[in-house]
mmCIF file of C-alpha atoms in Angstrom:
data_model
loop_
_atom_site.group_PDB
_atom_site.id
_atom_site.type_symbol
_atom_site.label_atom_id
_atom_site.label_comp_id
_atom_site.label_asym_id
_atom_site.label_seq_id
_atom_site.Cartn_x
_atom_site.Cartn_y
_atom_site.Cartn_z
ATOM 1 C CA LEU A 158 -7.058 41.559 -13.461
ATOM 2 C CA THR A 159 -9.590 41.157 -16.106
ATOM 3 C CA PRO A 160 -13.076 40.744 -14.487
ATOM 4 C CA ALA A 161 -14.797 37.285 -15.022
ATOM 5 C CA PRO A 162 -17.649 37.228 -17.803
ATOM 6 C CA ASN A 163 -20.988 36.760 -17.149
ATOM 7 C CA PRO A 164 -22.109 33.369 -15.608
ATOM 8 C CA PHE A 165 -23.450 30.527 -17.730
ATOM 9 C CA LEU A 166 -20.844 31.127 -20.484
ATOM 10 C CA VAL A 167 -21.804 30.899 -24.223
ATOM 11 C CA VAL A 168 -20.882 27.670 -25.754
ATOM 12 C CA ASP A 169 -21.084 27.385 -29.419
ATOM 13 C CA PHE A 170 -22.124 23.636 -29.352
ATOM 14 C CA TYR A 171 -24.263 24.006 -32.456
ATOM 15 C CA ASN A 172 -20.969 24.392 -34.626
ATOM 16 C CA GLN A 173 -19.430 21.619 -32.781
ATOM 17 C CA ASN A 174 -22.263 19.270 -33.160
ATOM 18 C CA ARG A 175 -24.204 20.197 -36.073
ATOM 19 C CA ALA A 176 -22.167 18.290 -38.344
ATOM 20 C CA CYS A 177 -23.091 15.182 -36.455
ATOM 21 C CA LEU A 178 -26.745 16.070 -36.645
ATOM 22 C CA LEU A 179 -26.461 16.664 -40.576
ATOM 23 C CA GLN A 180 -24.740 13.436 -41.049
ATOM 24 C CA GLU A 181 -27.831 11.568 -39.624
ATOM 25 C CA LYS A 182 -29.813 13.236 -42.616
ATOM 26 C CA GLY A 183 -27.111 12.708 -45.206
ATOM 27 C CA LEU A 184 -26.698 16.567 -45.557
ATOM 28 C CA PRO A 185 -23.525 18.408 -45.965
ATOM 29 C CA ALA A 186 -21.874 19.812 -43.050
ATOM 30 C CA PRO A 187 -22.166 23.413 -42.455
ATOM 31 C CA GLY A 188 -19.609 26.106 -43.487
ATOM 32 C CA PRO A 189 -17.745 28.409 -41.364
ATOM 33 C CA TYR A 190 -20.396 31.008 -41.390
ATOM 34 C CA SER A 191 -23.180 29.007 -39.959
ATOM 35 C CA THR A 192 -25.263 30.586 -37.361
ATOM 36 C CA PRO A 193 -24.272 29.609 -33.882
ATOM 37 C CA LEU A 194 -26.349 27.980 -31.272
ATOM 38 C CA ARG A 195 -25.960 29.422 -27.759
ATOM 39 C CA THR A 196 -27.119 28.522 -24.549
ATOM 40 C CA PRO A 197 -29.118 30.624 -22.019
ATOM 41 C CA LEU A 198 -27.089 33.176 -20.074
ATOM 42 C CA TRP A 199 -27.574 34.730 -16.810
ATOM 43 C CA ASN A 200 -27.557 38.295 -17.018
ATOM 44 C CA GLY A 201 -26.329 39.896 -13.745
ATOM 45 C CA SER A 202 -27.498 43.184 -14.697
ATOM 46 C CA ASN A 203 -31.199 42.585 -14.848
ATOM 47 C CA HIS A 204 -31.318 39.303 -13.090
ATOM 48 C CA SER A 205 -33.087 37.425 -15.871
ATOM 49 C CA ILE A 206 -32.326 34.425 -18.200
ATOM 50 C CA GLU A 207 -31.875 35.333 -21.745
ATOM 51 C CA THR A 208 -31.376 33.293 -24.785
ATOM 52 C CA GLN A 209 -28.937 34.720 -27.324
ATOM 53 C CA SER A 210 -29.380 33.724 -31.029
ATOM 54 C CA SER A 211 -28.318 35.162 -34.203
ATOM 55 C CA SER A 212 -31.699 37.323 -34.491
ATOM 56 C CA SER A 213 -31.122 41.101 -34.218
ATOM 57 C CA GLU A 214 -34.215 41.300 -32.233
ATOM 58 C CA GLU A 215 -33.717 42.200 -28.504
ATOM 59 C CA ILE A 216 -36.178 41.384 -25.858
ATOM 60 C CA VAL A 217 -36.292 44.576 -23.524
ATOM 61 C CA PRO A 218 -37.487 43.208 -20.007
ATOM 62 C CA SER A 219 -40.465 45.159 -18.636
ATOM 63 C CA PRO A 220 -39.742 46.878 -15.297
ATOM 64 C CA PRO A 221 -40.876 44.837 -12.324
ATOM 65 C CA SER A 222 -44.092 45.714 -10.957
ATOM 66 C CA PRO A 223 -44.132 47.120 -7.244
ATOM 67 C CA PRO A 224 -45.093 44.815 -4.715
ATOM 68 C CA PRO A 225 -48.578 45.012 -3.340
ATOM 69 C CA LEU A 226 -49.232 47.070 -0.126
ATOM 70 C CA PRO A 227 -49.917 44.969 2.817
ATOM 71 C CA ARG A 228 -53.603 44.881 3.762
ATOM 72 C CA ILE A 229 -54.336 46.785 7.039
ATOM 73 C CA TYR A 230 -57.242 45.632 9.275
ATOM 74 C CA LYS A 231 -59.018 47.408 12.280
ATOM 75 C CA PRO A 232 -57.708 46.299 15.583
ATOM 76 C CA CYS A 233 -59.043 43.240 17.144
ATOM 77 C CA PHE A 234 -62.706 43.980 17.916
ATOM 78 C CA VAL A 235 -62.273 41.839 21.323
ATOM 79 C CA CYS A 236 -58.934 42.974 22.728
ATOM 80 C CA GLN A 237 -57.717 45.893 20.526
ATOM 81 C CA ASP A 238 -54.689 43.868 19.489
ATOM 82 C CA LYS A 239 -53.205 43.639 16.015
ATOM 83 C CA SER A 240 -55.692 42.074 13.798
ATOM 84 C CA SER A 241 -54.571 39.235 11.455
ATOM 85 C CA GLY A 242 -57.874 39.416 9.254
ATOM 86 C CA TYR A 243 -61.541 38.675 9.480
ATOM 87 C CA HIS A 244 -62.384 35.614 11.441
ATOM 88 C CA TYR A 245 -65.968 34.507 12.198
ATOM 89 C CA GLY A 246 -67.460 37.580 10.991
ATOM 90 C CA VAL A 247 -65.135 40.272 12.717
ATOM 91 C CA SER A 248 -61.758 41.798 12.649
ATOM 92 C CA ALA A 249 -59.774 39.782 15.097
ATOM 93 C CA CYS A 250 -56.221 38.641 16.251
ATOM 94 C CA GLU A 251 -54.919 35.230 16.116
ATOM 95 C CA GLY A 252 -55.379 34.922 20.095
ATOM 96 C CA CYS A 253 -58.964 35.694 19.898
ATOM 97 C CA LYS A 254 -59.717 33.627 16.896
ATOM 98 C CA GLY A 255 -58.161 30.667 18.376
ATOM 99 C CA PHE A 256 -59.772 31.238 21.666
ATOM 100 C CA PHE A 257 -63.411 31.567 20.256
ATOM 101 C CA ARG A 258 -62.958 28.515 17.990
ATOM 102 C CA ARG A 259 -61.759 26.261 20.751
ATOM 103 C CA SER A 260 -64.702 27.397 22.941
ATOM 104 C CA ILE A 261 -67.298 26.627 20.588
ATOM 105 C CA GLN A 262 -65.810 23.441 19.277
ATOM 106 C CA LYS A 263 -65.340 22.066 22.623
ATOM 107 C CA ASN A 264 -68.623 23.619 24.216
ATOM 108 C CA MET A 265 -66.694 25.067 26.911
ATOM 109 C CA VAL A 266 -68.374 26.631 30.139
ATOM 110 C CA TYR A 267 -66.473 29.333 31.822
ATOM 111 C CA THR A 268 -67.021 31.188 35.235
ATOM 112 C CA CYS A 269 -66.539 34.848 35.956
ATOM 113 C CA HIS A 270 -64.835 35.208 39.731
ATOM 114 C CA ARG A 271 -65.956 38.900 39.890
ATOM 115 C CA ASP A 272 -69.167 40.683 38.493
ATOM 116 C CA LYS A 273 -69.004 39.504 35.005
ATOM 117 C CA ASN A 274 -67.828 42.830 33.541
ATOM 118 C CA CYS A 275 -64.320 42.358 33.314
ATOM 119 C CA ILE A 276 -62.351 44.770 31.125
ATOM 120 C CA ILE A 277 -60.903 42.697 28.050
ATOM 121 C CA ASN A 278 -57.754 44.044 26.367
ATOM 122 C CA LYS A 279 -54.487 42.519 25.040
ATOM 123 C CA VAL A 280 -53.093 42.672 28.707
ATOM 124 C CA THR A 281 -56.168 41.371 30.567
ATOM 125 C CA ARG A 282 -57.803 39.050 28.015
ATOM 126 C CA ASN A 283 -56.469 35.890 29.609
ATOM 127 C CA ARG A 284 -57.707 36.632 33.233
ATOM 128 C CA CYS A 285 -61.269 36.034 32.518
ATOM 129 C CA GLN A 286 -62.186 33.488 30.051
ATOM 130 C CA TYR A 287 -65.836 33.905 30.654
ATOM 131 C CA CYS A 288 -66.032 37.639 30.123
ATOM 132 C CA ARG A 289 -63.726 37.254 27.021
ATOM 133 C CA LEU A 290 -66.149 34.842 25.323
ATOM 134 C CA GLN A 291 -68.920 37.333 26.115
ATOM 135 C CA LYS A 292 -66.799 39.902 24.572
ATOM 136 C CA CYS A 293 -66.525 37.712 21.438
ATOM 137 C CA PHE A 294 -70.255 37.299 21.081
ATOM 138 C CA GLU A 295 -70.871 41.093 21.697
ATOM 139 C CA VAL A 296 -68.663 42.156 18.927
ATOM 140 C CA GLY A 297 -70.367 39.971 16.482
ATOM 141 C CA MET A 298 -68.414 36.506 16.325
ATOM 142 C CA SER A 299 -70.670 33.715 14.957
ATOM 143 C CA LYS A 300 -70.987 30.215 16.219
ATOM 144 C CA GLU A 301 -72.297 29.014 12.975
ATOM 145 C CA SER A 302 -69.121 30.286 11.242
ATOM 146 C CA VAL A 303 -66.929 28.025 13.489
ATOM 147 C CA ARG A 304 -69.293 25.034 12.730
ATOM 148 C CA ASN A 305 -69.212 25.759 9.051
ATOM 149 C CA ASP A 306 -65.473 26.115 9.069
ATOM 150 C CA ARG A 307 -65.023 22.568 10.899
ATOM 151 C CA ASN A 308 -67.453 20.977 8.338
ATOM 152 C CA LYS A 309 -65.370 22.306 5.467
ATOM 153 C CA LYS A 310 -62.198 21.063 6.858
ATOM 154 C CA LYS A 311 -63.882 17.644 7.169
ATOM 155 C CA LYS A 312 -64.888 17.755 3.493
ATOM 156 C CA GLU A 313 -61.195 18.684 2.460
ATOM 157 C CA ALA A 314 -59.603 15.864 4.216
ATOM 158 C CA PRO A 315 -57.007 14.193 2.166
ATOM 159 C CA LYS A 316 -58.311 10.924 0.509
ATOM 160 C CA PRO A 317 -55.978 7.750 1.037
ATOM 161 C CA GLU A 318 -53.567 7.140 -1.445
ATOM 162 C CA CYS A 319 -54.366 4.643 -4.152
ATOM 163 C CA SER A 320 -52.678 1.454 -3.588
ATOM 164 C CA GLU A 321 -53.138 0.020 -6.825
ATOM 165 C CA SER A 322 -50.046 -1.180 -8.646
ATOM 166 C CA TYR A 323 -49.094 -0.118 -12.100
ATOM 167 C CA THR A 324 -47.837 -2.743 -14.478
ATOM 168 C CA LEU A 325 -45.837 -1.285 -17.330
ATOM 169 C CA THR A 326 -46.541 -2.335 -21.073
ATOM 170 C CA PRO A 327 -43.738 -3.787 -22.990
ATOM 171 C CA GLU A 328 -43.614 -0.608 -25.413
ATOM 172 C CA VAL A 329 -43.115 1.784 -22.273
ATOM 173 C CA GLY A 330 -40.878 -0.578 -20.642
ATOM 174 C CA GLU A 331 -38.405 -0.612 -23.771
ATOM 175 C CA LEU A 332 -38.895 3.020 -24.064
ATOM 176 C CA ILE A 333 -37.711 3.581 -20.516
ATOM 177 C CA GLU A 334 -34.956 1.231 -20.882
ATOM 178 C CA LYS A 335 -33.539 3.086 -23.935
ATOM 179 C CA VAL A 336 -33.766 6.483 -22.154
ATOM 180 C CA ARG A 337 -32.029 4.856 -19.062
ATOM 181 C CA LYS A 338 -29.275 3.496 -21.274
ATOM 182 C CA ALA A 339 -28.670 6.829 -23.140
ATOM 183 C CA HIS A 340 -28.199 8.499 -19.927
ATOM 184 C CA GLN A 341 -25.677 6.102 -18.415
ATOM 185 C CA GLU A 342 -23.640 6.187 -21.527
ATOM 186 C CA THR A 343 -23.352 9.978 -21.698
ATOM 187 C CA PHE A 344 -23.293 10.689 -17.800
ATOM 188 C CA PRO A 345 -21.048 8.706 -15.315
ATOM 189 C CA ALA A 346 -22.311 7.819 -11.977
ATOM 190 C CA LEU A 347 -20.765 9.684 -9.078
ATOM 191 C CA CYS A 348 -19.182 6.332 -7.841
ATOM 192 C CA GLN A 349 -17.363 6.164 -11.086
ATOM 193 C CA LEU A 350 -15.726 9.660 -10.580
ATOM 194 C CA GLY A 351 -12.349 10.058 -8.821
ATOM 195 C CA LYS A 352 -13.189 13.350 -6.707
ATOM 196 C CA TYR A 353 -10.635 16.176 -6.441
ATOM 197 C CA THR A 354 -10.942 19.655 -5.033
ATOM 198 C CA THR A 355 -9.133 22.782 -5.458
ATOM 199 C CA ASN A 356 -7.035 24.740 -2.836
ATOM 200 C CA ASN A 357 -8.868 27.880 -1.783
ATOM 201 C CA SER A 358 -6.330 29.557 0.506
ATOM 202 C CA SER A 359 -7.144 33.368 0.888
ATOM 203 C CA GLU A 360 -3.929 34.688 -0.930
ATOM 204 C CA GLN A 361 -4.606 32.639 -4.012
ATOM 205 C CA ARG A 362 -8.518 33.215 -4.037
ATOM 206 C CA VAL A 363 -8.477 35.698 -7.152
ATOM 207 C CA SER A 364 -6.310 33.571 -9.276
ATOM 208 C CA LEU A 365 -8.299 30.318 -8.373
ATOM 209 C CA ASP A 366 -11.420 32.124 -9.384
ATOM 210 C CA ILE A 367 -10.256 32.782 -12.840
ATOM 211 C CA ASP A 368 -8.816 29.128 -13.011
ATOM 212 C CA LEU A 369 -12.218 27.819 -12.046
ATOM 213 C CA TRP A 370 -13.839 29.890 -14.739
ATOM 214 C CA ASP A 371 -11.473 28.389 -17.236
ATOM 215 C CA LYS A 372 -12.245 24.844 -15.984
ATOM 216 C CA PHE A 373 -16.005 25.499 -15.838
ATOM 217 C CA SER A 374 -15.714 26.695 -19.412
ATOM 218 C CA GLU A 375 -14.205 23.505 -20.519
ATOM 219 C CA LEU A 376 -16.320 21.335 -18.432
ATOM 220 C CA SER A 377 -19.406 23.206 -19.896
ATOM 221 C CA THR A 378 -18.405 22.467 -23.311
ATOM 222 C CA LYS A 379 -17.972 18.705 -22.794
ATOM 223 C CA CYS A 380 -21.236 18.723 -20.846
ATOM 224 C CA ILE A 381 -23.210 20.086 -23.863
ATOM 225 C CA ILE A 382 -21.735 17.674 -26.258
ATOM 226 C CA LYS A 383 -22.522 14.926 -23.991
ATOM 227 C CA THR A 384 -26.288 16.354 -23.914
ATOM 228 C CA VAL A 385 -26.324 16.431 -27.665
ATOM 229 C CA GLU A 386 -25.099 12.723 -27.761
ATOM 230 C CA PHE A 387 -27.936 11.780 -25.201
ATOM 231 C CA ALA A 388 -30.461 13.566 -27.182
ATOM 232 C CA LYS A 389 -29.404 11.655 -30.457
ATOM 233 C CA GLN A 390 -29.952 8.150 -28.639
ATOM 234 C CA LEU A 391 -33.500 9.098 -27.766
ATOM 235 C CA PRO A 392 -36.249 7.299 -29.675
ATOM 236 C CA GLY A 393 -37.446 9.609 -32.426
ATOM 237 C CA PHE A 394 -35.319 12.375 -31.884
ATOM 238 C CA THR A 395 -33.213 11.953 -35.082
ATOM 239 C CA THR A 396 -36.388 11.614 -36.962
ATOM 240 C CA LEU A 397 -37.222 15.307 -36.450
ATOM 241 C CA THR A 398 -35.887 17.986 -38.797
ATOM 242 C CA ILE A 399 -32.550 19.665 -38.121
ATOM 243 C CA ALA A 400 -34.330 22.911 -37.087
ATOM 244 C CA ASP A 401 -36.518 21.001 -34.580
ATOM 245 C CA GLN A 402 -33.748 19.244 -33.176
ATOM 246 C CA ILE A 403 -31.904 22.461 -32.664
ATOM 247 C CA THR A 404 -34.806 24.258 -31.043
ATOM 248 C CA LEU A 405 -35.278 21.424 -28.486
ATOM 249 C CA LEU A 406 -31.544 21.409 -27.593
ATOM 250 C CA LYS A 407 -31.474 25.356 -27.281
ATOM 251 C CA ALA A 408 -34.662 24.976 -24.895
ATOM 252 C CA ALA A 409 -33.613 22.088 -22.740
ATOM 253 C CA CYS A 410 -29.817 22.159 -22.456
ATOM 254 C CA LEU A 411 -29.234 24.231 -19.427
ATOM 255 C CA ASP A 412 -32.258 22.391 -17.520
ATOM 256 C CA ILE A 413 -30.512 19.140 -18.410
ATOM 257 C CA LEU A 414 -27.067 20.535 -17.211
ATOM 258 C CA ILE A 415 -28.520 21.504 -13.824
ATOM 259 C CA LEU A 416 -30.641 18.621 -13.416
ATOM 260 C CA ARG A 417 -27.441 16.478 -14.064
ATOM 261 C CA ILE A 418 -25.049 18.251 -11.803
ATOM 262 C CA CYS A 419 -27.825 18.215 -8.973
ATOM 263 C CA THR A 420 -27.687 14.376 -9.139
ATOM 264 C CA ARG A 421 -24.011 14.553 -8.229
ATOM 265 C CA TYR A 422 -24.761 16.565 -4.870
ATOM 266 C CA THR A 423 -23.092 15.415 -1.666
ATOM 267 C CA PRO A 424 -25.110 16.789 1.232
ATOM 268 C CA GLU A 425 -22.553 15.876 3.979
ATOM 269 C CA GLN A 426 -20.044 18.120 2.378
ATOM 270 C CA ASP A 427 -22.512 20.307 0.782
ATOM 271 C CA THR A 428 -20.671 19.842 -2.788
ATOM 272 C CA MET A 429 -21.270 19.317 -6.317
ATOM 273 C CA THR A 430 -19.169 17.009 -8.405
ATOM 274 C CA PHE A 431 -18.639 17.501 -12.210
ATOM 275 C CA SER A 432 -17.899 14.814 -14.885
ATOM 276 C CA ASP A 433 -14.216 14.799 -14.580
ATOM 277 C CA GLY A 434 -14.448 14.538 -10.675
ATOM 278 C CA LEU A 435 -13.907 18.346 -9.948
ATOM 279 C CA THR A 436 -15.731 18.810 -6.756
ATOM 280 C CA LEU A 437 -16.839 22.428 -5.626
ATOM 281 C CA ASN A 438 -18.390 23.722 -2.628
ATOM 282 C CA ARG A 439 -21.200 26.519 -2.592
ATOM 283 C CA THR A 440 -18.718 29.289 -2.726
ATOM 284 C CA GLN A 441 -16.574 28.001 -5.434
ATOM 285 C CA MET A 442 -19.778 27.176 -7.540
ATOM 286 C CA HIS A 443 -20.810 30.878 -7.204
ATOM 287 C CA ASN A 444 -17.314 32.069 -8.256
ATOM 288 C CA ALA A 445 -17.247 29.404 -10.907
ATOM 289 C CA GLY A 446 -19.964 30.974 -12.795
ATOM 290 C CA PHE A 447 -23.423 30.048 -11.180
ATOM 291 C CA GLY A 448 -23.547 33.481 -9.481
ATOM 292 C CA PRO A 449 -26.980 34.309 -8.015
ATOM 293 C CA LEU A 450 -28.344 30.821 -9.313
ATOM 294 C CA THR A 451 -26.116 28.812 -6.843
ATOM 295 C CA ASP A 452 -28.494 28.834 -3.953
ATOM 296 C CA LEU A 453 -31.428 27.920 -6.033
ATOM 297 C CA VAL A 454 -29.224 25.003 -7.642
ATOM 298 C CA PHE A 455 -28.236 23.640 -4.120
ATOM 299 C CA ALA A 456 -31.865 24.026 -2.836
ATOM 300 C CA PHE A 457 -33.253 21.843 -5.857
ATOM 301 C CA ALA A 458 -30.453 19.346 -5.301
ATOM 302 C CA ASN A 459 -31.726 18.985 -1.784
ATOM 303 C CA GLN A 460 -35.340 18.484 -2.953
ATOM 304 C CA LEU A 461 -34.136 15.601 -5.192
ATOM 305 C CA LEU A 462 -32.433 13.640 -2.229
ATOM 306 C CA PRO A 463 -35.467 11.826 -1.102
ATOM 307 C CA LEU A 464 -36.255 10.818 -4.813
#
């Protein structure tokens, strides 16, 4: 079998729709050798988003910089456990940091039941709070640092949300209505679609993946055409030059496609529904062309649910 092409297939919607754009300006339609506009692609080899154009220039991605080395601190000065950083003036673990902060903020008074000289380490630190607090002072922990930290948090307390209502001006309301209408006319709601799924039995999985690719290619072409129609209905878009219109479409088309498909996410089944009703689960979306972007798209769709 021929391996499937790279995800986010190239769709030549410039040639398909440029004639419509040019007609808005009263210009002749493009010839057969017009420069195509292509959508961003996912390049699986270097995991980067690229935009293909007619330019002969190639952007060579720089090699990824190595991750920074984790910072290593001295062991906790109080109990010799692993330190999480410098707290209240000394290298300390999370346990001793929290113990010292609570002791100072609550003005705790502890009692030692021995000779006030208990050994404090990560095994015995919870046996005698008196000697543990004294050890904190001996190694240099500062009361003032705790108080300053507490005051700082008070100052950084979030302000209550503004309860003032905002009244839309007639001009803004009219603009919003035009955008809403353009969206509805070029993007049917989920409730208007007749959902259907594909059989994904294991013996047919390879052939179905290829069928999904073909179907995804067809749907992507239709979605891009609808995106162009949506843009042409936005106030002011057709007053731009053809070059500016093309630039905006190239830059925003993929984002609009992903945003639109995410609004058709069904969390109960963890599925996405396309414009013709085709409903795919996460695995099918991956095989249909989203590839490594699949989990990111589903995560973004989940974030949109409360809106």
